[in-house]
Amino acid sequence: KNGTLGDLTAKLVKNMATLTAIPVVILVTISPQIFQRVFGEAWELSGTLAQILAVSVFFNVIGNPLTRLFAILERQKMGVLFNVILGCARAVALVAGGVYGDIVLATGLYVVASGVVWAGLVISMNVVVGNSIKMTLYILLSSLAAPVSLIGPYWGSVALNMAPAIQNYLLIGGV
């Protein structure tokens, strides 16, 4: 009642992004370790897959409520197009991963495809209701700032611990 559809959409995106950012950043950071500790060594791959899929969850949770705008704004054709593109992108990603016989690659490609399409939906629906792309990107990125800054030292220590292995890989001619 007190705001425009654009204001309400921006507020929804901000709230969903803020709510989702902390658990997603945690999952992206330590899922394999959580799965190993809770379920045992055999579950490390499942933790890696959860780590990858967490990125997709971020955009899915933010974008899913915005799909209601297709009906509200009488843009059902746009909704059908979104779902066709999402389905095709996911199918291509899974087939490409399957061709290489690599579940981690297939999952990663699935997440990239899904994330790009969902991010496109979030941005395009915000533009449709009158919000700028810049503002939408600011909302999404700023929601990640606090959780990433809290986990940043952990990522830094992991990177430093991996540095010798990466250097050896590059020196031995792995590239």
PDB file of C-alpha atoms in Angstrom, residues 63-162:
ATOM      1  CA  GLY A  63      14.279 -15.401  -7.852  1.00  0.00           C
ATOM      2  CA  ASN A  64      11.502 -17.843  -7.057  1.00  0.00           C
ATOM      3  CA  PRO A  65       9.171 -15.308  -5.368  1.00  0.00           C
ATOM      4  CA  LEU A  66       9.650 -12.988  -8.352  1.00  0.00           C
ATOM      5  CA  THR A  67       8.077 -15.554 -10.679  1.00  0.00           C
ATOM      6  CA  ARG A  68       4.698 -14.488  -9.226  1.00  0.00           C
ATOM      7  CA  LEU A  69       5.186 -11.191 -11.040  1.00  0.00           C
ATOM      8  CA  PHE A  70       4.645 -12.917 -14.390  1.00  0.00           C
ATOM      9  CA  ALA A  71       0.942 -13.306 -13.576  1.00  0.00           C
ATOM     10  CA  ILE A  72       0.607 -10.007 -11.708  1.00  0.00           C
ATOM     11  CA  LEU A  73       2.083  -8.053 -14.627  1.00  0.00           C
ATOM     12  CA  GLU A  74       0.375 -10.238 -17.224  1.00  0.00           C
ATOM     13  CA  ARG A  75       3.725 -11.378 -18.611  1.00  0.00           C
ATOM     14  CA  GLN A  76       2.972 -15.080 -18.863  1.00  0.00           C
ATOM     15  CA  LYS A  77       4.896 -15.349 -22.153  1.00  0.00           C
ATOM     16  CA  MET A  78       7.960 -14.064 -20.338  1.00  0.00           C
ATOM     17  CA  GLY A  79       7.392 -16.725 -17.675  1.00  0.00           C
ATOM     18  CA  VAL A  80       7.152 -19.486 -20.266  1.00  0.00           C
ATOM     19  CA  LEU A  81      10.310 -18.204 -21.972  1.00  0.00           C
ATOM     20  CA  PHE A  82      12.138 -18.143 -18.615  1.00  0.00           C
ATOM     21  CA  ASN A  83      11.155 -21.745 -17.874  1.00  0.00           C
ATOM     22  CA  VAL A  84      12.099 -22.953 -21.371  1.00  0.00           C
ATOM     23  CA  ILE A  85      15.508 -21.248 -21.157  1.00  0.00           C
ATOM     24  CA  LEU A  86      16.080 -22.597 -17.627  1.00  0.00           C
ATOM     25  CA  GLY A  87      15.151 -26.138 -18.651  1.00  0.00           C
ATOM     26  CA  CYS A  88      17.284 -26.073 -21.799  1.00  0.00           C
ATOM     27  CA  ALA A  89      20.283 -24.562 -20.005  1.00  0.00           C
ATOM     28  CA  ARG A  90      20.099 -27.204 -17.286  1.00  0.00           C
ATOM     29  CA  ALA A  91      19.697 -30.032 -19.803  1.00  0.00           C
ATOM     30  CA  VAL A  92      22.707 -28.870 -21.833  1.00  0.00           C
ATOM     31  CA  ALA A  93      24.776 -28.562 -18.645  1.00  0.00           C
ATOM     32  CA  LEU A  94      23.895 -32.060 -17.454  1.00  0.00           C
ATOM     33  CA  VAL A  95      24.485 -33.620 -20.879  1.00  0.00           C
ATOM     34  CA  ALA A  96      27.861 -31.869 -21.165  1.00  0.00           C
ATOM     35  CA  GLY A  97      28.865 -33.132 -17.724  1.00  0.00           C
ATOM     36  CA  GLY A  98      27.597 -36.595 -18.627  1.00  0.00           C
ATOM     37  CA  VAL A  99      29.636 -36.664 -21.831  1.00  0.00           C
ATOM     38  CA  TYR A 100      32.761 -36.269 -19.715  1.00  0.00           C
ATOM     39  CA  GLY A 101      31.457 -38.713 -17.106  1.00  0.00           C
ATOM     40  CA  ASP A 102      32.160 -36.248 -14.318  1.00  0.00           C
ATOM     41  CA  ILE A 103      29.470 -35.618 -11.715  1.00  0.00           C
ATOM     42  CA  VAL A 104      31.285 -32.633 -10.233  1.00  0.00           C
ATOM     43  CA  LEU A 105      31.613 -31.030 -13.677  1.00  0.00           C
ATOM     44  CA  ALA A 106      27.958 -31.768 -14.448  1.00  0.00           C
ATOM     45  CA  THR A 107      26.895 -30.240 -11.132  1.00  0.00           C
ATOM     46  CA  GLY A 108      29.100 -27.200 -11.654  1.00  0.00           C
ATOM     47  CA  LEU A 109      27.758 -26.611 -15.153  1.00  0.00           C
ATOM     48  CA  TYR A 110      24.202 -27.076 -13.860  1.00  0.00           C
ATOM     49  CA  VAL A 111      24.820 -24.452 -11.173  1.00  0.00           C
ATOM     50  CA  VAL A 112      26.383 -21.987 -13.596  1.00  0.00           C
ATOM     51  CA  ALA A 113      23.537 -22.436 -16.086  1.00  0.00           C
ATOM     52  CA  SER A 114      20.859 -22.166 -13.389  1.00  0.00           C
ATOM     53  CA  GLY A 115      22.578 -19.258 -11.660  1.00  0.00           C
ATOM     54  CA  VAL A 116      22.922 -17.241 -14.848  1.00  0.00           C
ATOM     55  CA  VAL A 117      19.267 -17.794 -15.802  1.00  0.00           C
ATOM     56  CA  TRP A 118      17.959 -17.060 -12.278  1.00  0.00           C
ATOM     57  CA  ALA A 119      20.197 -13.972 -11.994  1.00  0.00           C
ATOM     58  CA  GLY A 120      18.837 -12.866 -15.369  1.00  0.00           C
ATOM     59  CA  LEU A 121      15.307 -13.276 -14.023  1.00  0.00           C
ATOM     60  CA  VAL A 122      16.059 -11.266 -10.879  1.00  0.00           C
ATOM     61  CA  ILE A 123      17.596  -8.449 -12.893  1.00  0.00           C
ATOM     62  CA  SER A 124      14.980  -8.454 -15.656  1.00  0.00           C
ATOM     63  CA  MET A 125      12.003  -8.513 -13.267  1.00  0.00           C
ATOM     64  CA  ASN A 126      13.514  -5.614 -11.345  1.00  0.00           C
ATOM     65  CA  VAL A 127      13.900  -3.671 -14.596  1.00  0.00           C
ATOM     66  CA  VAL A 128      10.298  -4.496 -15.578  1.00  0.00           C
ATOM     67  CA  VAL A 129       9.017  -2.992 -12.302  1.00  0.00           C
ATOM     68  CA  GLY A 130      11.157   0.120 -12.710  1.00  0.00           C
ATOM     69  CA  ASN A 131      14.296  -0.637 -10.732  1.00  0.00           C
ATOM     70  CA  SER A 132      17.732  -0.112 -12.245  1.00  0.00           C
ATOM     71  CA  ILE A 133      20.205  -2.871 -13.002  1.00  0.00           C
ATOM     72  CA  LYS A 134      22.796  -1.016 -10.919  1.00  0.00           C
ATOM     73  CA  MET A 135      20.528  -0.957  -7.854  1.00  0.00           C
ATOM     74  CA  THR A 136      19.657  -4.635  -8.252  1.00  0.00           C
ATOM     75  CA  LEU A 137      23.313  -5.648  -8.526  1.00  0.00           C
ATOM     76  CA  TYR A 138      24.136  -3.476  -5.525  1.00  0.00           C
ATOM     77  CA  ILE A 139      21.456  -5.227  -3.460  1.00  0.00           C
ATOM     78  CA  LEU A 140      22.707  -8.679  -4.457  1.00  0.00           C
ATOM     79  CA  LEU A 141      26.387  -7.947  -3.921  1.00  0.00           C
ATOM     80  CA  SER A 142      25.939  -5.999  -0.691  1.00  0.00           C
ATOM     81  CA  SER A 143      23.993  -8.918   0.803  1.00  0.00           C
ATOM     82  CA  LEU A 144      27.106 -11.043   0.367  1.00  0.00           C
ATOM     83  CA  ALA A 145      29.537  -8.512   1.827  1.00  0.00           C
ATOM     84  CA  ALA A 146      29.116  -9.293   5.534  1.00  0.00           C
ATOM     85  CA  PRO A 147      29.120 -13.104   5.292  1.00  0.00           C
ATOM     86  CA  VAL A 148      32.048 -13.112   2.865  1.00  0.00           C
ATOM     87  CA  SER A 149      34.052 -10.763   5.084  1.00  0.00           C
ATOM     88  CA  LEU A 150      33.474 -13.099   8.044  1.00  0.00           C
ATOM     89  CA  ILE A 151      34.589 -16.151   6.073  1.00  0.00           C
ATOM     90  CA  GLY A 152      37.352 -14.300   4.189  1.00  0.00           C
ATOM     91  CA  PRO A 153      40.116 -15.133   6.677  1.00  0.00           C
ATOM     92  CA  TYR A 154      39.253 -18.826   6.374  1.00  0.00           C
ATOM     93  CA  TRP A 155      39.416 -18.659   2.561  1.00  0.00           C
ATOM     94  CA  GLY A 156      42.723 -16.798   2.843  1.00  0.00           C
ATOM     95  CA  SER A 157      44.231 -19.491   5.047  1.00  0.00           C
ATOM     96  CA  VAL A 158      43.011 -22.207   2.677  1.00  0.00           C
ATOM     97  CA  ALA A 159      44.539 -20.339  -0.274  1.00  0.00           C
ATOM     98  CA  LEU A 160      47.858 -19.961   1.558  1.00  0.00           C
ATOM     99  CA  ASN A 161      47.879 -23.650   2.458  1.00  0.00           C
ATOM    100  CA  MET A 162      47.165 -24.566  -1.169  1.00  0.00           C
TER     101      MET A 162
END
